[in-house]
Coordinates of C-alpha atoms in Angstrom, one line a residue:
Chain Z
X14 CA 102.1 9.9 -11.4
X15 CA 102.2 10.2 -7.6
X16 CA 98.7 11.8 -7.6
X17 CA 97.4 8.9 -9.8
X18 CA 98.8 6.4 -7.3
X19 CA 97.1 8.3 -4.4
X20 CA 93.8 8.3 -6.3
X21 CA 94.1 4.6 -7.2
X22 CA 94.9 3.7 -3.7
X23 CA 92.1 5.8 -2.4
X24 CA 89.6 4.2 -4.7
X25 CA 90.9 0.7 -3.6
X26 CA 90.6 1.6 0.1
X27 CA 87.0 2.9 -0.5
X28 CA 86.0 -0.1 -2.5
X29 CA 87.6 -2.8 -0.4
X30 CA 85.1 -2.6 2.5
X31 CA 82.2 -2.7 0.1
X32 CA 83.7 -5.6 -1.7
X33 CA 84.3 -7.4 1.6
X34 CA 80.8 -6.5 2.8
X35 CA 79.3 -7.8 -0.4
X36 CA 81.1 -11.1 0.2
X37 CA 80.2 -11.5 3.8
X38 CA 77.1 -13.4 4.9
X39 CA 74.9 -12.7 7.9
X40 CA 73.6 -15.6 9.9
X41 CA 71.2 -15.3 12.8
X42 CA 71.5 -18.0 15.6
X43 CA 68.3 -18.1 17.6
X44 CA 67.6 -20.1 20.8
X45 CA 65.8 -19.8 24.1
X46 CA 68.3 -22.1 25.8
X47 CA 71.7 -20.3 25.6
X48 CA 72.1 -20.7 29.4
X49 CA 72.4 -24.5 28.8
X50 CA 76.0 -25.7 28.6
X51 CA 75.4 -27.8 25.5
X52 CA 73.8 -24.9 23.6
X53 CA 76.6 -22.6 24.7
X54 CA 79.2 -25.0 23.3
X55 CA 77.3 -25.3 20.0
X56 CA 76.8 -21.6 19.6
X57 CA 80.4 -20.9 20.4
X58 CA 81.5 -23.6 18.0
X59 CA 79.3 -22.2 15.3
X60 CA 80.5 -18.6 15.9
X61 CA 84.2 -19.8 15.6
X62 CA 83.6 -21.7 12.3
X63 CA 81.4 -18.9 10.9
X64 CA 84.2 -16.4 11.8
X65 CA 86.7 -18.5 9.8
X66 CA 84.3 -18.3 6.9
X67 CA 84.1 -14.5 7.2
X68 CA 80.4 -14.5 8.2
X69 CA 78.7 -12.1 10.6
X70 CA 76.8 -14.0 13.3
X71 CA 74.0 -12.5 15.4
X72 CA 73.2 -14.6 18.4
X73 CA 69.7 -14.1 19.9
X74 CA 68.6 -15.8 23.1
X75 CA 65.1 -15.3 24.5
X76 CA 65.8 -16.9 27.9
X77 CA 63.3 -19.7 27.7
X78 CA 60.6 -17.7 26.0
X79 CA 59.5 -19.6 22.9
X80 CA 56.9 -17.1 21.8
X81 CA 59.5 -14.3 22.0
X82 CA 61.7 -16.5 19.8
X83 CA 59.0 -16.6 17.1
X84 CA 58.8 -12.7 17.3
X85 CA 62.6 -12.5 16.9
X86 CA 62.5 -14.8 13.9
X87 CA 59.9 -12.5 12.3
X88 CA 62.2 -9.5 13.0
X89 CA 65.3 -11.3 11.6
X90 CA 63.3 -12.3 8.5
X91 CA 62.6 -8.7 7.8
X92 CA 66.3 -8.0 8.1
X93 CA 66.9 -10.4 5.2
X94 CA 69.7 -12.3 6.8
X95 CA 71.3 -15.1 4.6
X96 CA 70.3 -17.9 6.9
X97 CA 68.9 -18.7 10.4
X98 CA 70.2 -21.4 12.7
X99 CA 67.8 -22.5 15.5
X100 CA 68.3 -24.5 18.6
X101 CA 64.7 -25.2 19.7
X102 CA 61.9 -27.6 19.0
X103 CA 60.7 -26.6 15.5
X104 CA 57.2 -27.8 16.1
X105 CA 56.8 -24.9 18.6
X106 CA 57.9 -22.1 16.3
X107 CA 55.9 -22.9 13.2
X108 CA 55.0 -19.2 12.6
X109 CA 58.6 -18.2 12.8
X110 CA 59.6 -20.9 10.3
X111 CA 56.8 -19.7 8.0
X112 CA 58.0 -16.1 8.3
X113 CA 61.4 -17.3 7.2
X114 CA 60.0 -19.3 4.4
X115 CA 58.0 -16.2 3.2
X116 CA 61.2 -14.2 3.2
X117 CA 63.0 -17.1 1.4
X118 CA 65.5 -17.5 4.2
X119 CA 66.7 -21.0 4.8
X120 CA 66.5 -22.3 8.4
X121 CA 68.9 -24.9 9.8
X122 CA 68.4 -26.9 13.0
X123 CA 71.3 -27.2 15.4
X124 CA 70.3 -30.2 17.6
X125 CA 66.6 -29.4 16.9
X126 CA 64.0 -31.9 15.8
X127 CA 63.3 -32.7 12.2
X128 CA 60.7 -30.5 10.4
X129 CA 59.8 -30.1 6.8
X130 CA 60.2 -26.4 7.1
X131 CA 63.9 -26.8 8.1
X132 CA 66.4 -26.9 5.2
X133 CA 68.4 -29.4 7.4
X134 CA 68.8 -30.4 11.0
X135 CA 72.1 -31.6 12.5
X136 CA 71.9 -33.5 15.7
X137 CA 73.1 -36.5 17.7
X138 CA 70.9 -39.6 17.6
X139 CA 68.9 -39.2 20.9
X140 CA 67.7 -42.8 20.7
X141 CA 71.2 -44.2 20.5
X142 CA 72.5 -41.9 23.3
X143 CA 69.7 -43.0 25.7
X144 CA 70.3 -46.7 24.8
X145 CA 74.0 -46.3 25.4
X146 CA 73.6 -45.0 29.0
X147 CA 70.6 -47.3 29.8
X148 CA 72.4 -50.5 28.7
X149 CA 75.6 -49.3 30.6
X150 CA 73.4 -49.0 33.7
X151 CA 71.8 -52.4 33.3
X152 CA 75.3 -53.9 32.8
X153 CA 76.6 -52.2 36.0
X154 CA 73.7 -53.4 38.0
X155 CA 73.9 -57.0 36.5
X156 CA 70.4 -56.6 35.4
X157 CA 68.9 -56.1 38.9
X158 CA 68.0 -53.1 41.0
X159 CA 65.8 -50.0 41.7
X160 CA 66.3 -47.1 39.3
X161 CA 65.3 -43.4 39.7
X162 CA 64.8 -41.7 36.3
X163 CA 65.1 -38.0 35.7
X164 CA 63.2 -37.1 32.5
X165 CA 61.9 -34.0 30.7
X166 CA 58.9 -34.6 28.5
X167 CA 58.1 -31.0 27.3
X168 CA 61.2 -31.0 25.0
X169 CA 60.8 -33.8 22.4
X170 CA 64.6 -34.5 21.8
X171 CA 65.0 -35.1 25.6
X172 CA 61.6 -36.9 25.8
X173 CA 62.9 -39.4 23.3
X174 CA 65.8 -40.3 25.5
X175 CA 63.5 -41.0 28.5
X176 CA 61.2 -43.2 26.3
X177 CA 64.1 -45.3 25.1
X178 CA 65.7 -45.7 28.5
X179 CA 62.3 -46.6 30.0
X180 CA 61.6 -49.3 27.4
X181 CA 65.1 -50.8 28.0
X182 CA 64.6 -50.9 31.8
X183 CA 61.1 -52.3 31.3
X184 CA 62.6 -55.1 29.2
X185 CA 64.7 -56.2 32.1
X186 CA 62.5 -58.2 34.5
X187 CA 64.6 -57.4 37.6
X188 CA 65.0 -53.7 37.0
X189 CA 62.4 -51.6 38.8
X190 CA 61.8 -48.0 37.9
X191 CA 61.0 -46.7 41.4
X192 CA 60.5 -43.0 40.4
X193 CA 60.2 -40.9 37.2
X194 CA 60.9 -37.3 38.1
X195 CA 60.7 -34.1 35.9
X196 CA 63.0 -31.7 37.8
X197 CA 61.7 -28.2 38.5
X198 CA 63.4 -25.5 36.4
X199 CA 62.6 -22.7 38.9
X200 CA 66.1 -22.5 40.2
X201 CA 67.7 -24.6 37.4
X202 CA 67.4 -28.3 36.7
X203 CA 70.4 -29.1 38.9
X204 CA 68.9 -27.6 42.0
X205 CA 65.5 -29.0 41.1
X206 CA 66.9 -32.5 40.7
X207 CA 68.9 -32.2 43.9
X208 CA 65.7 -31.3 45.8
X209 CA 63.8 -34.1 44.2
X210 CA 66.6 -36.6 45.0
X211 CA 66.7 -35.5 48.6
X212 CA 63.1 -36.3 48.9
X213 CA 63.6 -39.8 47.3
X214 CA 66.5 -40.5 49.6
X215 CA 64.4 -39.4 52.6
X216 CA 61.5 -41.6 51.5
X217 CA 63.9 -44.6 51.0
X218 CA 66.2 -44.4 54.0
X219 CA 67.3 -48.1 54.0
X220 CA 70.8 -48.7 52.7
X221 CA 70.7 -50.4 49.3
X222 CA 67.1 -49.3 48.6
X223 CA 68.3 -47.4 45.5
X224 CA 70.8 -48.8 43.1
X225 CA 70.9 -46.3 40.3
X226 CA 69.9 -42.9 38.8
X227 CA 69.4 -42.5 35.1
X228 CA 69.2 -38.8 34.0
X229 CA 68.2 -37.7 30.5
X230 CA 70.9 -35.0 30.7
X231 CA 73.8 -34.1 33.0
X232 CA 72.3 -31.4 35.2
X233 CA 69.9 -33.7 37.0
X234 CA 72.6 -36.3 37.3
X235 CA 74.8 -33.8 39.0
X236 CA 72.0 -32.7 41.3
X237 CA 71.2 -36.3 42.2
X238 CA 74.9 -36.9 43.0
X239 CA 75.1 -33.8 45.2
X240 CA 72.0 -35.0 47.1
X241 CA 73.5 -38.5 47.6
X242 CA 76.7 -37.0 48.9
X243 CA 75.0 -34.6 51.2
X244 CA 72.9 -37.4 52.6
X245 CA 76.1 -39.3 53.4
X246 CA 75.0 -42.2 51.2
X247 CA 77.8 -42.0 48.6
X248 CA 79.2 -45.4 49.7
X249 CA 76.1 -47.3 48.9
X250 CA 77.2 -47.9 45.4
X251 CA 74.4 -45.9 43.7
X252 CA 75.4 -45.6 40.0
X253 CA 74.5 -42.4 38.2
X254 CA 74.6 -41.8 34.5
X255 CA 73.8 -38.6 32.5
X256 CA 73.9 -37.4 28.9
X257 CA 75.8 -34.5 27.3
X258 CA 79.2 -34.8 28.9
X259 CA 79.3 -31.2 30.2
X260 CA 82.6 -30.0 31.8
X261 CA 81.1 -30.3 35.3
X262 CA 79.9 -33.9 34.6
X263 CA 83.3 -34.9 33.2
X264 CA 85.0 -33.5 36.4
X265 CA 82.7 -35.6 38.6
X266 CA 83.2 -38.7 36.6
X267 CA 87.0 -38.2 36.7
X268 CA 86.7 -37.8 40.5
X269 CA 85.3 -41.4 40.5
X270 CA 82.3 -40.6 42.6
X271 CA 78.7 -41.9 42.0
X272 CA 78.5 -40.3 38.6
X273 CA 79.9 -43.1 36.4
X274 CA 79.1 -42.2 32.8
X275 CA 77.7 -39.7 30.4
X276 CA 77.5 -39.5 26.6
X277 CA 79.5 -36.9 24.9
X278 CA 77.5 -35.3 22.2
X279 CA 80.0 -33.8 19.8
X280 CA 78.6 -30.2 20.2
X281 CA 81.5 -28.7 18.3
X282 CA 81.1 -31.3 15.6
X283 CA 77.4 -30.5 15.4
X284 CA 78.2 -26.8 15.1
X285 CA 80.8 -27.3 12.4
X286 CA 78.5 -29.5 10.5
X287 CA 75.7 -26.9 10.7
X288 CA 78.1 -24.2 9.4
X289 CA 79.3 -26.4 6.6
X290 CA 75.7 -27.3 5.7
X291 CA 74.8 -23.6 5.6
X292 CA 77.7 -22.9 3.4
X293 CA 76.9 -25.8 1.1
X294 CA 73.3 -24.5 0.8
X295 CA 74.4 -20.9 0.2
X296 CA 76.7 -22.0 -2.5
X297 CA 74.6 -24.6 -4.3
X298 CA 71.0 -23.9 -3.2
X299 CA 70.6 -27.5 -1.8
X300 CA 71.8 -29.8 0.9
X301 CA 72.7 -33.5 0.6
X302 CA 70.5 -34.6 3.5
X303 CA 67.9 -32.9 5.6
X304 CA 68.6 -34.9 8.8
X305 CA 72.3 -35.3 9.6
X306 CA 73.5 -37.3 12.6
X307 CA 76.8 -36.6 14.3
X308 CA 78.2 -39.5 16.4
X309 CA 78.1 -39.4 20.2
X310 CA 80.4 -41.4 22.6
X311 CA 80.0 -43.0 26.0
X312 CA 82.4 -41.3 28.5
X313 CA 83.5 -43.1 31.7
X314 CA 86.4 -42.4 34.1
X315 CA 88.7 -44.6 32.0
X316 CA 88.3 -42.1 29.1
X317 CA 89.3 -39.1 31.2
Chain R
X14 CA 56.1 31.9 31.7
X15 CA 52.5 30.8 31.5
X16 CA 53.4 28.7 28.5
X17 CA 56.1 26.9 30.3
X18 CA 53.8 26.3 33.3
X19 CA 51.3 24.7 30.9
X20 CA 54.0 22.6 29.4
X21 CA 55.0 21.0 32.7
X22 CA 51.7 19.1 33.3
X23 CA 51.6 18.2 29.6
X24 CA 55.1 16.7 29.8
X25 CA 54.1 15.0 33.1
X26 CA 51.1 13.4 31.4
X27 CA 52.5 12.6 28.0
X28 CA 56.2 12.3 28.9
X29 CA 56.2 8.5 28.6
X30 CA 54.3 8.7 25.3
X31 CA 56.9 11.3 24.1
X32 CA 59.6 8.9 25.2
X33 CA 57.9 6.2 23.1
X34 CA 57.9 8.5 20.1
X35 CA 61.6 9.2 20.7
X36 CA 62.4 5.5 20.7
X37 CA 60.4 5.1 17.5
X38 CA 62.2 8.0 15.9
X39 CA 65.6 6.6 16.9
X40 CA 64.9 3.2 15.4
X41 CA 63.4 4.9 12.3
X42 CA 66.6 6.9 11.8
X43 CA 68.8 3.8 12.3
X44 CA 66.9 1.4 10.2
X45 CA 65.0 3.6 7.7
X46 CA 64.4 0.7 5.2
X47 CA 62.9 -1.9 7.5
X48 CA 61.7 -0.3 10.7
X49 CA 59.0 2.2 9.7
X50 CA 57.3 -0.1 7.2
X51 CA 53.6 -1.2 7.3
X52 CA 54.8 -4.8 7.4
X53 CA 57.0 -4.3 10.4
X54 CA 54.4 -2.4 12.4
X55 CA 51.8 -5.0 11.7
X56 CA 54.4 -7.5 12.8
X57 CA 54.9 -5.6 16.0
X58 CA 51.2 -5.4 16.7
X59 CA 51.0 -9.1 16.2
X60 CA 54.0 -9.8 18.4
X61 CA 52.5 -7.7 21.3
X62 CA 48.9 -8.8 20.8
X63 CA 49.0 -11.5 23.4
X64 CA 50.7 -9.3 26.0
X65 CA 48.1 -6.6 25.1
X66 CA 45.2 -8.8 26.0
X67 CA 46.6 -9.9 29.3
X68 CA 47.8 -6.4 30.2
X69 CA 44.4 -4.8 29.4
X70 CA 42.5 -7.1 31.7
X71 CA 45.4 -6.8 34.3
X72 CA 44.7 -3.0 34.1
X73 CA 41.2 -3.7 35.3
X74 CA 42.4 -5.6 38.3
X75 CA 45.0 -2.9 39.1
X76 CA 42.4 -0.1 38.7
X77 CA 40.6 -1.8 41.6
X78 CA 43.8 -1.6 43.7
X79 CA 44.9 -5.3 43.3
X80 CA 47.2 -7.2 41.0
X81 CA 47.4 -10.8 39.8
X82 CA 50.6 -12.8 39.6
X83 CA 48.8 -15.9 38.3
X84 CA 48.0 -14.7 34.8
X85 CA 51.0 -16.3 33.1
X86 CA 50.3 -19.8 34.5
X87 CA 46.6 -19.4 33.9
X88 CA 47.4 -18.7 30.2
X89 CA 49.5 -21.8 30.1
X90 CA 46.8 -23.9 31.8
X91 CA 44.0 -22.6 29.6
X92 CA 46.0 -23.3 26.4
X93 CA 46.9 -26.7 27.8
X94 CA 43.2 -27.5 28.6
X95 CA 42.2 -26.7 25.0
X96 CA 45.0 -28.7 23.5
X97 CA 44.3 -31.8 25.7
X98 CA 40.7 -31.6 24.7
X99 CA 41.5 -31.4 21.0
X100 CA 43.8 -34.3 21.5
X101 CA 40.8 -36.2 22.8
X102 CA 38.9 -35.1 19.7
X103 CA 36.6 -32.7 21.5
X104 CA 35.2 -30.2 18.9
X105 CA 37.0 -26.9 18.2
X106 CA 34.7 -24.5 20.0
X107 CA 33.9 -27.0 22.8
X108 CA 37.6 -26.9 23.8
X109 CA 37.9 -23.2 23.3
X110 CA 34.9 -22.7 25.5
X111 CA 36.2 -25.0 28.2
X112 CA 39.5 -23.1 28.2
X113 CA 37.8 -19.8 28.7
X114 CA 35.5 -21.2 31.4
X115 CA 38.6 -22.6 33.2
X116 CA 40.1 -19.1 33.0
X117 CA 36.9 -17.5 34.4
X118 CA 36.8 -20.0 37.3
X119 CA 40.5 -19.4 38.0
X120 CA 39.8 -15.6 38.1
X121 CA 36.8 -16.1 40.4
X122 CA 38.9 -18.3 42.7
X123 CA 41.5 -15.5 42.9
X124 CA 38.7 -13.0 43.5
X125 CA 37.2 -15.0 46.3
X126 CA 40.6 -15.4 48.0
X127 CA 41.4 -11.7 47.8
X128 CA 38.1 -10.0 48.1
X129 CA 36.2 -12.3 50.4
X130 CA 38.8 -14.4 52.3
X131 CA 40.9 -11.2 52.8
X132 CA 44.2 -12.6 51.6
X133 CA 46.6 -10.1 50.1
X134 CA 46.6 -10.2 46.3
X135 CA 50.3 -11.0 46.4
X136 CA 50.0 -14.1 48.6
X137 CA 46.7 -15.3 47.1
X138 CA 47.8 -15.1 43.4
X139 CA 51.3 -16.4 44.2
X140 CA 49.6 -19.4 45.6
X141 CA 47.3 -19.8 42.6
X142 CA 50.2 -19.2 40.2
X143 CA 51.7 -22.4 41.6
X144 CA 48.4 -24.3 41.6
X145 CA 47.6 -23.3 37.9
X146 CA 51.2 -24.1 36.9
X147 CA 50.9 -27.6 38.6
X148 CA 47.5 -28.2 37.0
X149 CA 49.0 -27.3 33.5
X150 CA 51.7 -29.9 34.1
X151 CA 49.2 -32.4 35.4
X152 CA 46.7 -32.3 32.6
X153 CA 49.5 -32.5 30.0
X154 CA 51.6 -35.0 31.9
X155 CA 54.4 -32.4 31.4
X156 CA 54.4 -32.9 27.6
X157 CA 54.3 -30.4 24.8
X158 CA 51.2 -31.0 22.6
X159 CA 51.8 -30.3 18.9
X160 CA 51.3 -31.6 15.4
X161 CA 48.0 -33.2 14.5
X162 CA 46.6 -32.8 18.0
X163 CA 46.3 -29.0 17.4
X164 CA 43.6 -28.4 14.7
X165 CA 45.1 -26.9 11.6
X166 CA 42.6 -24.0 11.8
X167 CA 44.1 -23.0 15.2
X168 CA 47.6 -22.5 13.8
X169 CA 46.2 -20.9 10.6
X170 CA 44.2 -18.4 12.6
X171 CA 47.3 -16.6 13.8
X172 CA 48.7 -16.5 10.3
X173 CA 45.5 -15.1 8.9
X174 CA 44.0 -11.6 8.9
X175 CA 42.1 -9.0 7.0
X176 CA 43.9 -8.2 3.7
X177 CA 44.9 -4.5 3.5
X178 CA 47.1 -4.6 0.4
X179 CA 48.9 -7.2 -1.6
X180 CA 50.8 -9.4 0.8
X181 CA 49.8 -7.2 3.8
X182 CA 47.1 -8.1 6.2
X183 CA 45.8 -6.9 9.6
X184 CA 46.6 -10.0 11.7
X185 CA 43.8 -11.8 13.4
X186 CA 45.7 -11.7 16.8
X187 CA 45.9 -7.9 16.5
X188 CA 42.2 -7.7 15.9
X189 CA 41.5 -9.7 19.1
X190 CA 43.8 -7.3 21.0
X191 CA 41.9 -4.3 19.5
X192 CA 38.6 -5.9 20.4
X193 CA 39.7 -6.5 24.0
X194 CA 41.0 -2.9 24.2
X195 CA 37.6 -1.5 23.1
X196 CA 35.7 -3.8 25.4
X197 CA 37.8 -2.9 28.4
X198 CA 37.6 0.8 27.5
X199 CA 33.8 0.6 27.5
X200 CA 33.8 -1.4 30.8
X201 CA 36.2 1.0 32.5
X202 CA 34.9 4.3 31.2
X203 CA 31.2 3.8 30.3
X204 CA 29.8 1.5 32.9
X205 CA 28.8 1.9 36.6
X206 CA 31.0 -1.0 37.3
X207 CA 34.1 0.7 35.8
X208 CA 33.4 4.0 37.6
X209 CA 32.9 2.2 40.9
X210 CA 36.1 0.2 40.4
X211 CA 38.0 3.4 40.0
X212 CA 36.5 4.6 43.3
X213 CA 37.5 1.3 44.9
X214 CA 41.1 1.6 43.7
X215 CA 41.2 5.3 44.8
X216 CA 39.9 4.8 48.3
X217 CA 38.6 1.4 49.4
X218 CA 37.3 2.5 52.8
X219 CA 35.5 5.5 51.4
X220 CA 33.9 3.3 48.7
X221 CA 32.7 0.9 51.4
X222 CA 31.2 3.7 53.4
X223 CA 29.5 5.0 50.2
X224 CA 27.8 1.6 49.8
X225 CA 29.9 0.4 46.8
X226 CA 29.9 -3.4 46.7
X227 CA 33.7 -3.4 47.0
X228 CA 34.2 -7.2 47.3
X229 CA 32.0 -8.0 44.4
X230 CA 33.6 -5.5 42.1
X231 CA 37.1 -6.8 42.9
X232 CA 35.9 -10.4 42.3
X233 CA 34.4 -9.4 38.9
X234 CA 37.7 -7.7 38.0
X235 CA 39.6 -10.9 38.8
X236 CA 37.1 -12.9 36.7
X237 CA 37.7 -10.6 33.7
X238 CA 41.4 -11.1 34.2
X239 CA 41.1 -14.9 34.3
X240 CA 39.1 -14.8 31.0
X241 CA 41.8 -12.4 29.6
X242 CA 44.5 -14.8 30.6
X243 CA 42.6 -17.7 29.0
X244 CA 42.2 -15.8 25.8
X245 CA 45.9 -14.9 25.8
X246 CA 46.7 -18.6 26.4
X247 CA 44.6 -19.6 23.4
X248 CA 46.3 -17.0 21.3
X249 CA 49.6 -18.4 22.3
X250 CA 48.6 -21.9 21.3
X251 CA 47.5 -20.5 17.9
X252 CA 50.8 -18.5 17.5
X253 CA 53.0 -21.4 18.4
X254 CA 50.8 -24.2 16.9
X255 CA 51.5 -26.1 20.1
X256 CA 50.8 -26.1 23.8
X257 CA 53.4 -26.3 26.4
X258 CA 52.7 -26.3 30.2
X259 CA 55.0 -23.4 30.8
X260 CA 54.6 -21.3 27.7
X261 CA 52.6 -18.4 29.2
X262 CA 54.7 -18.0 32.3
X263 CA 56.8 -15.1 31.0
X264 CA 53.7 -13.0 30.4
X265 CA 53.0 -12.0 34.0
X266 CA 56.0 -9.7 34.6
X267 CA 55.7 -8.0 31.3
X268 CA 52.0 -7.4 31.8
X269 CA 52.7 -5.8 35.3
X270 CA 55.6 -3.8 33.8
X271 CA 53.3 -2.5 31.0
X272 CA 50.6 -1.4 33.5
X273 CA 53.2 0.3 35.7
X274 CA 54.7 2.2 32.8
X275 CA 51.2 3.2 31.7
X276 CA 50.5 4.5 35.2
X277 CA 53.1 7.2 34.6
X278 CA 50.7 8.6 32.0
X279 CA 48.0 9.5 34.6
X280 CA 47.9 12.7 36.7
X281 CA 47.1 10.6 39.8
X282 CA 49.4 7.6 38.8
X283 CA 46.4 5.4 38.2
X284 CA 46.3 2.4 35.8
X285 CA 44.7 3.4 32.5
X286 CA 44.3 1.6 29.2
X287 CA 46.0 4.1 26.9
X288 CA 49.0 4.1 29.3
X289 CA 49.1 0.3 29.3
X290 CA 48.9 0.2 25.5
X291 CA 51.9 2.6 25.4
X292 CA 53.7 0.4 27.9
X293 CA 53.1 -2.7 25.9
X294 CA 54.2 -0.9 22.7
X295 CA 57.4 0.4 24.3
X296 CA 58.3 -3.2 25.2
X297 CA 57.4 -4.5 21.8
X298 CA 59.1 -1.7 19.8
X299 CA 62.2 -2.1 22.0
X300 CA 62.5 -5.8 21.3
X301 CA 61.8 -5.4 17.6
X302 CA 64.1 -2.3 17.1
X303 CA 67.0 -3.6 19.2
X304 CA 66.9 -6.9 17.3
X305 CA 67.0 -5.0 14.0
X306 CA 70.0 -3.0 15.3
X307 CA 71.6 -6.4 16.2
X308 CA 72.0 -5.4 19.8
X309 CA 73.0 -8.3 22.1
X310 CA 69.9 -9.8 23.6
X311 CA 71.2 -9.5 27.1
X312 CA 71.9 -5.8 26.6
X313 CA 68.3 -5.6 25.3
X314 CA 67.0 -6.9 28.6
X315 CA 69.1 -4.5 30.6
X316 CA 68.0 -1.5 28.4
X317 CA 64.4 -2.5 28.7
X318 CA 64.6 -2.7 32.5
X319 CA 66.4 0.6 32.6
X320 CA 63.7 2.3 30.4
X321 CA 60.9 0.9 32.6
X322 CA 62.7 2.2 35.8
X323 CA 63.4 5.6 34.1
X324 CA 59.8 6.0 33.1
X325 CA 58.4 5.3 36.5
X326 CA 61.1 7.3 38.3
X327 CA 60.5 10.3 36.0
X328 CA 56.8 10.1 36.9
X329 CA 57.4 9.8 40.6
X330 CA 59.8 12.8 40.6
X331 CA 57.3 15.0 38.7
X332 CA 54.5 14.0 41.1
X333 CA 56.7 14.8 44.1
X334 CA 57.5 18.2 42.6
X335 CA 53.9 19.0 42.1

């Protein structure tokens, strides 16, 4: 009897891992932007939710190299993972998406753009976020003043933000866009924006010559604020706004300096929604919508 | 004893290649179902094809004793030129030709600065790296060009190839890399230009005294490299179906690393095409294999760097012992 019990327990112990393995899903998360705070939050959020679902998550970061990301997608497609999650502009990785399609692996966008080759994309509405910060700025300036814009055209989701903010400023007759700057990424966008803002401040030394800085994301907003502080012009009332509500930006807004507002993308909410959408697809073979928006919220010092 | 003595130079010459075979064997043993498959190897050749082209022409420049830091930004610029022209409805081959001409001009400009104005290759190509990078941003207004602006045939080209079996094809990008390899092999081994370039790289003063047109040869090598960078940039546009003003920037360091690894496969530590090919394949196989093994991407970078250093160090030590 005891031997039977031993044998039965042994079989169970041997079979259990196989049973668990058979149930577990493998999802690859691929991005060239893991160094960005927003991407980090989303990837960490996705990993946490995926862990609670018992999935194995492989995170692949190609450090800014989009061509390498396509290669890694091809490699992952050969591995027959259950799903891929990407955080990159899908229009630049068409070959990777086609490799996944050939291998019949669904691909989900996590704050990517919309693309027919994606099963679904979960994101914040970039147009709404840009409009929130641009109108906040117009209100703070009472519709009058010189604005420096930090934009980034190569990445479509961020390019959209700049386009909306620009059209809002252009619609205000007394708002003047004095500079549109794409910060250099050589030493990070924060440092690039700081250097560029130093140059703008040097070129416009008169007090009150700059009323506001609008940044398409938080890093250049923080860089601009540092440049204004270092130039000793923090008391001129220059209003800065950013987007993404990173920890650093929240700290600076709470300190009630020049950085007045940002928009909190709900990165954890995006990550959770992606994980739930992946789960829905793996269970039913379809998703309810291919473009899913998660709400974002304007954050000012009063909220912190 | 004699046998072991014969083994030492063989190991010295083919140690890196043996290392490559060991890496392949390791991944094969770890992922027997997916690594050593025709599909995966064709995949790898396609993934390294762009780096191959840029590294082969870089080998030419390095044979002449120079190097070129601007190849990555030239690849970005050339791809961007073609994309902007397509956006303005210039014909397919007109835009391709313009991109290659821009590459050739960029290479000649580098060559003039280095071979005739006497600037060091490091300083001159560091300067042109910034210029080409700025030009790429200028012509594109900093934007990524994608979608309908890129002719469908351009994206389809990188997905096409010569059918080998059902569902398996020799990718077009791999074919381009093979063609450039053959062309560079002929240029380096079977032309007076190639032989003289080896002499220039070996001893520039002696070559000058022997009447070799050193400056002209160096300029031509840079021109080849500019064209190689342009072709690589166009391949990149095809592979990504889009053009971004910074998308080729990462190629430069990997190209130089590949040539350096390849130099360990020469008795005299000279750049050579077979060595460069091995260097590129080591980088490609490492990325592919480590991804398949689900090794953290940051650990992958560290391992790749360590393997490059180990290969060059091994070669240096064996040369010193000689």
